[in-house]
PDB file of C-alpha atoms in Angstrom:
ATOM      1  CA  MET D   1      42.736 -20.050 -20.508  1.00 38.00           C
ATOM      2  CA  LEU D   2      43.160 -23.570 -19.143  1.00 39.00           C
ATOM      3  CA  SER D   3      42.607 -26.533 -21.392  1.00 40.00           C
ATOM      4  CA  LEU D   4      42.046 -30.246 -21.311  1.00 40.00           C
ATOM      5  CA  THR D   5      44.359 -30.565 -24.276  1.00 39.00           C
ATOM      6  CA  SER D   6      47.518 -28.891 -25.463  1.00 39.00           C
ATOM      7  CA  ALA D   7      47.013 -29.856 -29.084  1.00 40.00           C
ATOM      8  CA  PRO D   8      44.850 -27.470 -31.121  1.00 39.00           C
ATOM      9  CA  LEU D   9      41.774 -29.147 -32.535  1.00 39.00           C
ATOM     10  CA  SER D  10      39.373 -27.740 -35.081  1.00 40.00           C
ATOM     11  CA  LEU D  11      36.493 -28.654 -37.306  1.00 40.00           C
ATOM     12  CA  ALA D  12      37.052 -27.576 -40.894  1.00 42.00           C
ATOM     13  CA  PRO D  13      34.159 -25.751 -42.574  1.00 42.00           C
ATOM     14  CA  THR D  14      32.348 -27.822 -45.146  1.00 42.00           C
ATOM     15  CA  ALA D  15      30.121 -26.970 -48.048  1.00 42.00           C
ATOM     16  CA  VAL D  16      26.409 -27.593 -47.577  1.00 42.00           C
ATOM     17  CA  MET D  17      23.947 -27.291 -50.435  1.00 46.00           C
ATOM     18  CA  GLY D  18      26.448 -25.307 -52.446  1.00 46.00           C
ATOM     19  CA  ARG D  19      27.021 -22.702 -49.736  1.00 44.00           C
ATOM     20  CA  ALA D  20      30.021 -22.580 -47.417  1.00 44.00           C
ATOM     21  CA  SER D  21      29.098 -22.838 -43.758  1.00 47.00           C
ATOM     22  CA  ALA D  22      30.602 -20.636 -41.081  1.00 45.00           C
ATOM     23  CA  PRO D  23      33.755 -21.984 -39.379  1.00 44.00           C
ATOM     24  CA  LYS D  24      32.889 -23.932 -36.266  1.00 49.00           C
ATOM     25  CA  MET D  25      34.692 -23.384 -33.003  1.00 46.00           C
ATOM     26  CA  SER D  26      36.099 -26.367 -31.188  1.00 45.00           C
ATOM     27  CA  PHE D  27      36.551 -26.852 -27.455  1.00 42.00           C
ATOM     28  CA  ALA D  28      40.279 -26.219 -27.820  1.00 49.00           C
ATOM     29  CA  ASP D  29      39.631 -22.847 -29.438  1.00 52.00           C
ATOM     30  CA  GLU D  30      38.183 -21.696 -26.121  1.00 55.00           C
ATOM     31  CA  PHE D  31      40.618 -23.441 -23.750  1.00 54.00           C
ATOM     32  CA  THR D  32      44.268 -23.860 -24.545  1.00 59.00           C
ATOM     33  CA  PHE D  33      47.674 -23.900 -22.874  1.00 55.00           C
ATOM     34  CA  ASP D  34      49.299 -22.518 -26.000  1.00 61.00           C
ATOM     35  CA  SER D  35      50.504 -18.922 -25.903  1.00 61.00           C
ATOM     36  CA  LYS D  36      49.213 -16.622 -28.600  1.00 67.00           C
ATOM     37  CA  PRO D  37      50.717 -13.429 -30.031  1.00 69.00           C
ATOM     38  CA  TRP D  38      49.664 -10.264 -28.186  1.00 69.00           C
ATOM     39  CA  SER D  39      48.385  -8.193 -31.095  1.00 69.00           C
ATOM     40  CA  SER D  40      46.339  -5.809 -28.945  1.00 81.00           C
ATOM     41  CA  SER D  41      47.010  -2.220 -27.971  1.00 86.00           C
ATOM     42  CA  GLU D  42      45.966  -2.990 -24.397  1.00 91.00           C
ATOM     43  CA  ILE D  43      48.564  -2.691 -21.653  1.00 93.00           C
ATOM     44  CA  LYS D  44      50.941  -5.642 -21.643  1.00 92.00           C
ATOM     45  CA  ASP D  45      54.055  -4.625 -19.673  1.00 94.00           C
ATOM     46  CA  LYS D  46      55.489  -2.581 -16.827  1.00 96.00           C
ATOM     47  CA  ALA D  47      55.820   0.569 -18.917  1.00 96.00           C
ATOM     48  CA  GLY D  48      52.119   0.458 -19.729  1.00 96.00           C
ATOM     49  CA  LEU D  49      51.172  -0.069 -16.091  1.00 96.00           C
ATOM     50  CA  GLU D  50      53.410   2.794 -14.991  1.00 97.00           C
ATOM     51  CA  ALA D  51      51.754   5.138 -17.486  1.00 96.00           C
ATOM     52  CA  LEU D  52      48.300   4.018 -16.336  1.00 96.00           C
ATOM     53  CA  ALA D  53      49.224   4.429 -12.664  1.00 96.00           C
ATOM     54  CA  LYS D  54      50.342   8.023 -13.282  1.00 96.00           C
ATOM     55  CA  LYS D  55      46.970   8.805 -14.834  1.00 96.00           C
ATOM     56  CA  LEU D  56      45.121   7.198 -11.926  1.00 96.00           C
ATOM     57  CA  ASN D  57      47.190   8.721  -9.135  1.00 95.00           C
ATOM     58  CA  PRO D  58      50.164  10.929 -10.085  1.00 95.00           C
ATOM     59  CA  THR D  59      51.278  11.127  -6.450  1.00 95.00           C
ATOM     60  CA  VAL D  60      51.539   7.397  -5.762  1.00 93.00           C
ATOM     61  CA  GLY D  61      52.291   6.111  -9.244  1.00 95.00           C
ATOM     62  CA  LEU D  62      52.806   2.377  -9.710  1.00 96.00           C
ATOM     63  CA  TRP D  63      52.721   0.435  -6.435  1.00 95.00           C
ATOM     64  CA  ASP D  64      53.224  -3.217  -7.268  1.00 96.00           C
ATOM     65  CA  PRO D  65      54.189  -5.327  -4.217  1.00 95.00           C
ATOM     66  CA  LEU D  66      53.142  -8.547  -5.998  1.00 94.00           C
ATOM     67  CA  GLY D  67      55.367  -7.898  -8.998  1.00 96.00           C
ATOM     68  CA  ILE D  68      52.484  -8.164 -11.441  1.00 96.00           C
ATOM     69  CA  ALA D  69      54.207  -5.770 -13.842  1.00 96.00           C
ATOM     70  CA  GLU D  70      57.013  -8.293 -14.315  1.00 95.00           C
ATOM     71  CA  THR D  71      54.679 -11.087 -15.451  1.00 94.00           C
ATOM     72  CA  SER D  72      53.056 -11.868 -18.801  1.00 93.00           C
ATOM     73  CA  PRO D  73      50.561  -9.737 -20.790  1.00 94.00           C
ATOM     74  CA  GLU D  74      47.877 -12.328 -20.017  1.00 94.00           C
ATOM     75  CA  THR D  75      48.446 -12.041 -16.266  1.00 95.00           C
ATOM     76  CA  ILE D  76      48.440  -8.247 -16.439  1.00 96.00           C
ATOM     77  CA  GLY D  77      45.159  -8.349 -18.368  1.00 95.00           C
ATOM     78  CA  TRP D  78      43.679 -10.744 -15.791  1.00 96.00           C
ATOM     79  CA  PHE D  79      44.574  -8.523 -12.836  1.00 97.00           C
ATOM     80  CA  ARG D  80      43.365  -5.359 -14.572  1.00 97.00           C
ATOM     81  CA  HIS D  81      40.000  -6.979 -15.294  1.00 97.00           C
ATOM     82  CA  ALA D  82      39.787  -8.342 -11.747  1.00 97.00           C
ATOM     83  CA  GLU D  83      40.372  -4.901 -10.243  1.00 97.00           C
ATOM     84  CA  ILE D  84      37.721  -3.260 -12.417  1.00 97.00           C
ATOM     85  CA  LYS D  85      35.180  -6.007 -11.701  1.00 96.00           C
ATOM     86  CA  HIS D  86      35.797  -6.053  -7.949  1.00 97.00           C
ATOM     87  CA  GLY D  87      35.638  -2.271  -7.892  1.00 97.00           C
ATOM     88  CA  ARG D  88      32.225  -2.347  -9.553  1.00 96.00           C
ATOM     89  CA  VAL D  89      30.967  -4.950  -7.091  1.00 97.00           C
ATOM     90  CA  ALA D  90      32.311  -2.889  -4.186  1.00 97.00           C
ATOM     91  CA  MET D  91      30.621   0.297  -5.435  1.00 97.00           C
ATOM     92  CA  ALA D  92      27.288  -1.531  -5.645  1.00 96.00           C
ATOM     93  CA  ALA D  93      27.898  -3.100  -2.211  1.00 97.00           C
ATOM     94  CA  PHE D  94      28.778   0.249  -0.637  1.00 97.00           C
ATOM     95  CA  VAL D  95      25.603   1.905  -1.893  1.00 97.00           C
ATOM     96  CA  GLY D  96      23.555  -1.162  -0.957  1.00 96.00           C
ATOM     97  CA  TYR D  97      24.994  -1.192   2.556  1.00 97.00           C
ATOM     98  CA  CYS D  98      24.023   2.451   3.051  1.00 96.00           C
ATOM     99  CA  VAL D  99      20.511   1.833   1.722  1.00 96.00           C
ATOM    100  CA  GLN D 100      19.912  -1.277   3.816  1.00 95.00           C
ATOM    101  CA  SER D 101      21.401   0.270   6.956  1.00 95.00           C
ATOM    102  CA  ASN D 102      18.814   3.040   6.725  1.00 94.00           C
ATOM    103  CA  GLY D 103      15.876   0.640   6.522  1.00 92.00           C
ATOM    104  CA  ILE D 104      15.033   1.419   2.900  1.00 95.00           C
ATOM    105  CA  HIS D 105      13.321  -1.541   1.230  1.00 95.00           C
ATOM    106  CA  PHE D 106      10.706  -2.580  -1.319  1.00 95.00           C
ATOM    107  CA  PRO D 107       7.102  -2.375  -0.058  1.00 94.00           C
ATOM    108  CA  TRP D 108       5.963  -5.847  -1.154  1.00 94.00           C
ATOM    109  CA  ASN D 109       6.463  -9.463  -0.106  1.00 93.00           C
ATOM    110  CA  ILE D 110       9.551 -11.432  -1.002  1.00 90.00           C
ATOM    111  CA  GLN D 111       7.639 -14.724  -0.792  1.00 86.00           C
ATOM    112  CA  GLY D 112       4.207 -16.004   0.131  1.00 85.00           C
ATOM    113  CA  TRP D 113       2.931 -17.709  -2.992  1.00 81.00           C
ATOM    114  CA  GLN D 114       1.834 -21.317  -3.502  1.00 81.00           C
ATOM    115  CA  GLY D 115       1.634 -22.045   0.208  1.00 80.00           C
ATOM    116  CA  THR D 116       5.055 -20.679   1.204  1.00 82.00           C
ATOM    117  CA  PRO D 117       5.225 -18.645   4.426  1.00 88.00           C
ATOM    118  CA  VAL D 118       4.648 -14.936   3.868  1.00 91.00           C
ATOM    119  CA  VAL D 119       7.879 -12.962   4.229  1.00 93.00           C
ATOM    120  CA  SER D 120       8.056  -9.297   3.249  1.00 94.00           C
ATOM    121  CA  PHE D 121      11.044  -7.112   2.471  1.00 95.00           C
ATOM    122  CA  ALA D 122      10.115  -5.230   5.656  1.00 96.00           C
ATOM    123  CA  ASP D 123      10.628  -8.466   7.629  1.00 95.00           C
ATOM    124  CA  ILE D 124      14.096  -8.875   6.146  1.00 95.00           C
ATOM    125  CA  ALA D 125      14.960  -5.220   6.818  1.00 95.00           C
ATOM    126  CA  ALA D 126      13.884  -5.630  10.447  1.00 95.00           C
ATOM    127  CA  ALA D 127      16.472  -8.383  10.993  1.00 95.00           C
ATOM    128  CA  GLY D 128      19.221  -5.827  11.596  1.00 94.00           C
ATOM    129  CA  GLY D 129      22.130  -4.582   9.526  1.00 95.00           C
ATOM    130  CA  PRO D 130      22.893  -5.716   5.963  1.00 96.00           C
ATOM    131  CA  ALA D 131      24.766  -8.846   7.093  1.00 95.00           C
ATOM    132  CA  ASP D 132      21.888  -9.861   9.372  1.00 96.00           C
ATOM    133  CA  GLN D 133      19.495  -9.246   6.480  1.00 96.00           C
ATOM    134  CA  TRP D 134      21.492 -11.659   4.318  1.00 95.00           C
ATOM    135  CA  ASP D 135      21.318 -14.268   7.060  1.00 95.00           C
ATOM    136  CA  ALA D 136      17.542 -13.750   7.287  1.00 94.00           C
ATOM    137  CA  LEU D 137      17.022 -14.676   3.632  1.00 93.00           C
ATOM    138  CA  SER D 138      15.817 -18.210   2.968  1.00 91.00           C
ATOM    139  CA  THR D 139      18.033 -20.738   1.232  1.00 91.00           C
ATOM    140  CA  PRO D 140      16.073 -20.501  -2.072  1.00 89.00           C
ATOM    141  CA  ALA D 141      16.457 -16.715  -2.023  1.00 91.00           C
ATOM    142  CA  LYS D 142      20.210 -17.007  -1.505  1.00 93.00           C
ATOM    143  CA  LEU D 143      20.454 -19.593  -4.297  1.00 94.00           C
ATOM    144  CA  GLN D 144      18.608 -17.275  -6.687  1.00 94.00           C
ATOM    145  CA  ILE D 145      21.108 -14.502  -5.983  1.00 95.00           C
ATOM    146  CA  LEU D 146      24.058 -16.862  -6.419  1.00 95.00           C
ATOM    147  CA  GLY D 147      22.517 -18.209  -9.637  1.00 96.00           C
ATOM    148  CA  VAL D 148      22.298 -14.731 -11.170  1.00 95.00           C
ATOM    149  CA  ILE D 149      25.887 -13.990 -10.158  1.00 95.00           C
ATOM    150  CA  GLY D 150      27.039 -17.279 -11.674  1.00 96.00           C
ATOM    151  CA  PHE D 151      25.239 -16.557 -14.935  1.00 95.00           C
ATOM    152  CA  LEU D 152      26.754 -13.066 -15.219  1.00 94.00           C
ATOM    153  CA  GLU D 153      30.211 -14.534 -14.597  1.00 95.00           C
ATOM    154  CA  MET D 154      29.691 -17.195 -17.256  1.00 96.00           C
ATOM    155  CA  TRP D 155      28.319 -14.698 -19.782  1.00 95.00           C
ATOM    156  CA  SER D 156      31.196 -12.251 -19.343  1.00 95.00           C
ATOM    157  CA  GLU D 157      33.847 -14.976 -19.673  1.00 95.00           C
ATOM    158  CA  THR D 158      32.490 -16.652 -22.809  1.00 94.00           C
ATOM    159  CA  SER D 159      34.704 -15.832 -25.790  1.00 93.00           C
ATOM    160  CA  VAL D 160      31.957 -16.622 -28.320  1.00 94.00           C
ATOM    161  CA  VAL D 161      29.768 -13.921 -26.782  1.00 95.00           C
ATOM    162  CA  LEU D 162      32.662 -11.459 -26.650  1.00 95.00           C
ATOM    163  CA  LYS D 163      33.482 -12.094 -30.292  1.00 95.00           C
ATOM    164  CA  ALA D 164      29.845 -11.441 -31.211  1.00 95.00           C
ATOM    165  CA  ASP D 165      30.382  -7.952 -29.765  1.00 94.00           C
ATOM    166  CA  GLY D 166      33.615  -7.527 -31.706  1.00 94.00           C
ATOM    167  CA  GLN D 167      35.737  -8.027 -28.581  1.00 94.00           C
ATOM    168  CA  GLU D 168      38.375 -10.456 -27.374  1.00 94.00           C
ATOM    169  CA  HIS D 169      38.810 -12.049 -23.954  1.00 94.00           C
ATOM    170  CA  TYR D 170      40.854  -9.866 -21.608  1.00 95.00           C
ATOM    171  CA  VAL D 171      43.684 -12.415 -21.433  1.00 93.00           C
ATOM    172  CA  ARG D 172      43.836 -12.428 -25.241  1.00 91.00           C
ATOM    173  CA  GLY D 173      44.261  -8.712 -25.660  1.00 93.00           C
ATOM    174  CA  GLY D 174      40.640  -7.765 -25.054  1.00 93.00           C
ATOM    175  CA  LYS D 175      39.441  -4.725 -23.154  1.00 93.00           C
ATOM    176  CA  PRO D 176      39.616  -5.255 -19.369  1.00 95.00           C
ATOM    177  CA  GLY D 177      36.261  -4.521 -17.748  1.00 94.00           C
ATOM    178  CA  TYR D 178      34.194  -5.080 -20.874  1.00 94.00           C
ATOM    179  CA  PHE D 179      30.844  -6.789 -20.220  1.00 95.00           C
ATOM    180  CA  PRO D 180      28.952  -8.282 -23.197  1.00 95.00           C
ATOM    181  CA  LYS D 181      25.563  -6.929 -24.159  1.00 94.00           C
ATOM    182  CA  LEU D 182      22.477  -8.544 -22.672  1.00 94.00           C
ATOM    183  CA  SER D 183      19.959  -6.735 -24.875  1.00 92.00           C
ATOM    184  CA  ARG D 184      20.671  -8.059 -28.360  1.00 91.00           C
ATOM    185  CA  SER D 185      19.073  -9.329 -31.549  1.00 90.00           C
ATOM    186  CA  ASP D 186      21.870 -11.457 -33.021  1.00 91.00           C
ATOM    187  CA  GLU D 187      22.429 -15.211 -32.813  1.00 91.00           C
ATOM    188  CA  MET D 188      23.389 -14.837 -29.125  1.00 92.00           C
ATOM    189  CA  ALA D 189      20.050 -13.232 -28.190  1.00 91.00           C
ATOM    190  CA  PHE D 190      18.099 -14.685 -25.282  1.00 91.00           C
ATOM    191  CA  PRO D 191      14.760 -16.428 -25.965  1.00 90.00           C
ATOM    192  CA  HIS D 192      13.022 -13.666 -23.969  1.00 87.00           C
ATOM    193  CA  PRO D 193      13.528  -9.899 -24.283  1.00 86.00           C
ATOM    194  CA  VAL D 194      16.136  -8.211 -22.093  1.00 90.00           C
ATOM    195  CA  PRO D 195      15.481  -4.463 -22.117  1.00 89.00           C
ATOM    196  CA  LEU D 196      18.727  -3.216 -20.548  1.00 89.00           C
ATOM    197  CA  ASN D 197      22.424  -3.986 -20.599  1.00 91.00           C
ATOM    198  CA  LEU D 198      24.396  -4.399 -17.387  1.00 88.00           C
ATOM    199  CA  TRP D 199      26.931  -1.793 -18.512  1.00 85.00           C
ATOM    200  CA  ASP D 200      25.539   1.635 -19.403  1.00 86.00           C
ATOM    201  CA  PRO D 201      21.870   0.578 -19.213  1.00 86.00           C
ATOM    202  CA  LEU D 202      20.672   4.151 -19.869  1.00 84.00           C
ATOM    203  CA  LYS D 203      23.100   4.565 -22.800  1.00 85.00           C
ATOM    204  CA  ALA D 204      24.769   7.595 -21.268  1.00 84.00           C
ATOM    205  CA  TYR D 205      27.977   6.713 -23.105  1.00 85.00           C
ATOM    206  CA  LYS D 206      26.355   5.920 -26.442  1.00 85.00           C
ATOM    207  CA  GLY D 207      28.305   7.753 -29.129  1.00 86.00           C
ATOM    208  CA  ALA D 208      30.903   8.935 -26.617  1.00 88.00           C
ATOM    209  CA  SER D 209      34.421   9.517 -27.876  1.00 92.00           C
ATOM    210  CA  ALA D 210      37.231   7.110 -27.038  1.00 88.00           C
ATOM    211  CA  GLU D 211      38.809   9.839 -24.889  1.00 92.00           C
ATOM    212  CA  ARG D 212      35.651  10.257 -22.807  1.00 92.00           C
ATOM    213  CA  LYS D 213      35.324   6.512 -22.301  1.00 89.00           C
ATOM    214  CA  ALA D 214      38.975   6.220 -21.281  1.00 90.00           C
ATOM    215  CA  ASP D 215      38.577   9.076 -18.792  1.00 93.00           C
ATOM    216  CA  GLY D 216      35.421   7.464 -17.426  1.00 93.00           C
ATOM    217  CA  LEU D 217      37.260   4.182 -16.864  1.00 93.00           C
ATOM    218  CA  LEU D 218      40.012   5.965 -14.918  1.00 96.00           C
ATOM    219  CA  LYS D 219      37.394   7.524 -12.644  1.00 96.00           C
ATOM    220  CA  GLU D 220      35.666   4.167 -12.280  1.00 96.00           C
ATOM    221  CA  VAL D 221      38.876   2.440 -11.206  1.00 97.00           C
ATOM    222  CA  ASN D 222      39.631   5.130  -8.613  1.00 97.00           C
ATOM    223  CA  ASN D 223      36.060   5.075  -7.294  1.00 97.00           C
ATOM    224  CA  GLY D 224      36.184   1.272  -7.195  1.00 97.00           C
ATOM    225  CA  ARG D 225      39.381   1.304  -5.152  1.00 97.00           C
ATOM    226  CA  LEU D 226      37.820   3.669  -2.635  1.00 97.00           C
ATOM    227  CA  ALA D 227      34.641   1.582  -2.510  1.00 98.00           C
ATOM    228  CA  MET D 228      36.629  -1.591  -1.781  1.00 98.00           C
ATOM    229  CA  ILE D 229      38.200   0.135   1.213  1.00 97.00           C
ATOM    230  CA  GLY D 230      34.815   1.529   2.235  1.00 97.00           C
ATOM    231  CA  ILE D 231      32.859  -1.737   2.186  1.00 97.00           C
ATOM    232  CA  MET D 232      35.593  -3.541   4.110  1.00 96.00           C
ATOM    233  CA  GLY D 233      35.493  -0.706   6.638  1.00 96.00           C
ATOM    234  CA  PHE D 234      31.753  -1.267   7.078  1.00 96.00           C
ATOM    235  CA  CYS D 235      32.283  -5.003   7.582  1.00 95.00           C
ATOM    236  CA  ALA D 236      35.146  -4.470  10.034  1.00 95.00           C
ATOM    237  CA  GLU D 237      33.209  -1.994  12.187  1.00 96.00           C
ATOM    238  CA  ALA D 238      30.080  -4.160  12.156  1.00 95.00           C
ATOM    239  CA  ARG D 239      32.011  -7.194  13.378  1.00 95.00           C
ATOM    240  CA  VAL D 240      34.483  -5.441  15.713  1.00 95.00           C
ATOM    241  CA  PRO D 241      32.950  -2.281  17.209  1.00 94.00           C
ATOM    242  CA  GLY D 242      35.556   0.460  17.415  1.00 94.00           C
ATOM    243  CA  ALA D 243      37.649  -0.947  14.575  1.00 95.00           C
ATOM    244  CA  VAL D 244      36.763   2.106  12.467  1.00 95.00           C
ATOM    245  CA  PRO D 245      35.937   4.926  14.935  1.00 94.00           C
ATOM    246  CA  ALA D 246      34.418   7.117  12.213  1.00 93.00           C
ATOM    247  CA  LEU D 247      31.771   4.419  11.635  1.00 94.00           C
ATOM    248  CA  SER D 248      30.734   3.909  15.244  1.00 91.00           C
ATOM    249  CA  ASN D 249      27.029   4.108  14.345  1.00 91.00           C
ATOM    250  CA  ILE D 250      27.183   0.951  12.196  1.00 92.00           C
ATOM    251  CA  ALA D 251      24.907  -1.821  13.512  1.00 93.00           C
ATOM    252  CA  HIS D 252      26.852  -4.622  15.196  1.00 95.00           C
ATOM    253  CA  TYR D 253      26.920  -8.044  13.493  1.00 95.00           C
ATOM    254  CA  ALA D 254      27.460 -11.082  15.713  1.00 93.00           C
ATOM    255  CA  GLY D 255      28.150 -13.474  12.842  1.00 92.00           C
ATOM    256  CA  ASP D 256      31.156 -13.870  10.576  1.00 91.00           C
ATOM    257  CA  PRO D 257      31.033 -11.648   7.450  1.00 90.00           C
ATOM    258  CA  MET D 258      33.628 -13.924   5.842  1.00 90.00           C
ATOM    259  CA  ALA D 259      31.375 -16.974   6.248  1.00 90.00           C
ATOM    260  CA  PRO D 260      28.201 -16.028   4.342  1.00 90.00           C
ATOM    261  CA  PHE D 261      26.721 -19.550   4.496  1.00 89.00           C
ATOM    262  CA  ALA D 262      27.246 -20.172   8.212  1.00 87.00           C
ATOM    263  CA  ALA D 263      23.704 -19.115   9.114  1.00 86.00           C
ATOM    264  CA  ASN D 264      20.297 -20.078   7.714  1.00 84.00           C
ATOM    265  CA  PHE D 265      21.660 -21.986   4.735  1.00 85.00           C
ATOM    266  CA  HIS D 266      20.146 -25.448   4.577  1.00 80.00           C
ATOM    267  CA  LEU D 267      22.049 -27.584   2.109  1.00 79.00           C
ATOM    268  CA  PRO D 268      24.131 -30.720   2.697  1.00 74.00           C
ATOM    269  CA  GLY D 269      27.649 -29.796   3.699  1.00 67.00           C
ATOM    270  CA  PHE D 270      26.785 -26.320   4.993  1.00 64.00           C
ATOM    271  CA  ALA D 271      26.288 -25.232   8.578  1.00 59.00           C
ATOM    272  CA  SER D 272      22.882 -23.830   9.438  1.00 57.00           C
TER     273      SER D 272
END
């Protein structure tokens, strides 16, 4: 990844009390401009992408208008990880949109403690469609959501955490789509217990063969692609009635779905 220095720096391990300490990682070990050998079996070139595309969709095959297949292994790894991650987000968003559009919500209050105004999930659901419900959330509620997203991004991108799981970063030959464990007992464990992992929380794939996992990832990518189209279809129909005739029953949204902080977001520099 990017670096503040192009010269590799390191701290040599030293002996303490007669016992060698573990090698320490420097800042430059995490961020560097230097290219490194691609010693992974992960896809690194056009031939690999063509083979993957045939497995995903034999009819279409590789469709690469951006020319990603002609770039470096690191760039290919970055785009593969990005597609898997965005597909997962879109699948969650698609299901969430359906749930919220049907007025399904938690039965308790979202706030109302320590003198704050009482607001229930029912109040948020009554605001309208999913986009209107987002607008109805208070600024602290939005910041909590963004904070969790930011933490998950940071956790998944940290090479030290990935290495603790025996993995490499996806631009260094690691497995695209891999998310580090949250429930753990090693040196990277959280100070409070975390009962479930973000990926496979119910351990449905525990002990699964490599073939089953690979097949599951192919299905996930295809489902993610469809979900990305689906959630954008919801947003388009909500903003421009008639844009997707098959979704004519979607609640209209008067705001801008591409400007999530344009309404009810009270921080300096943001419209409210």
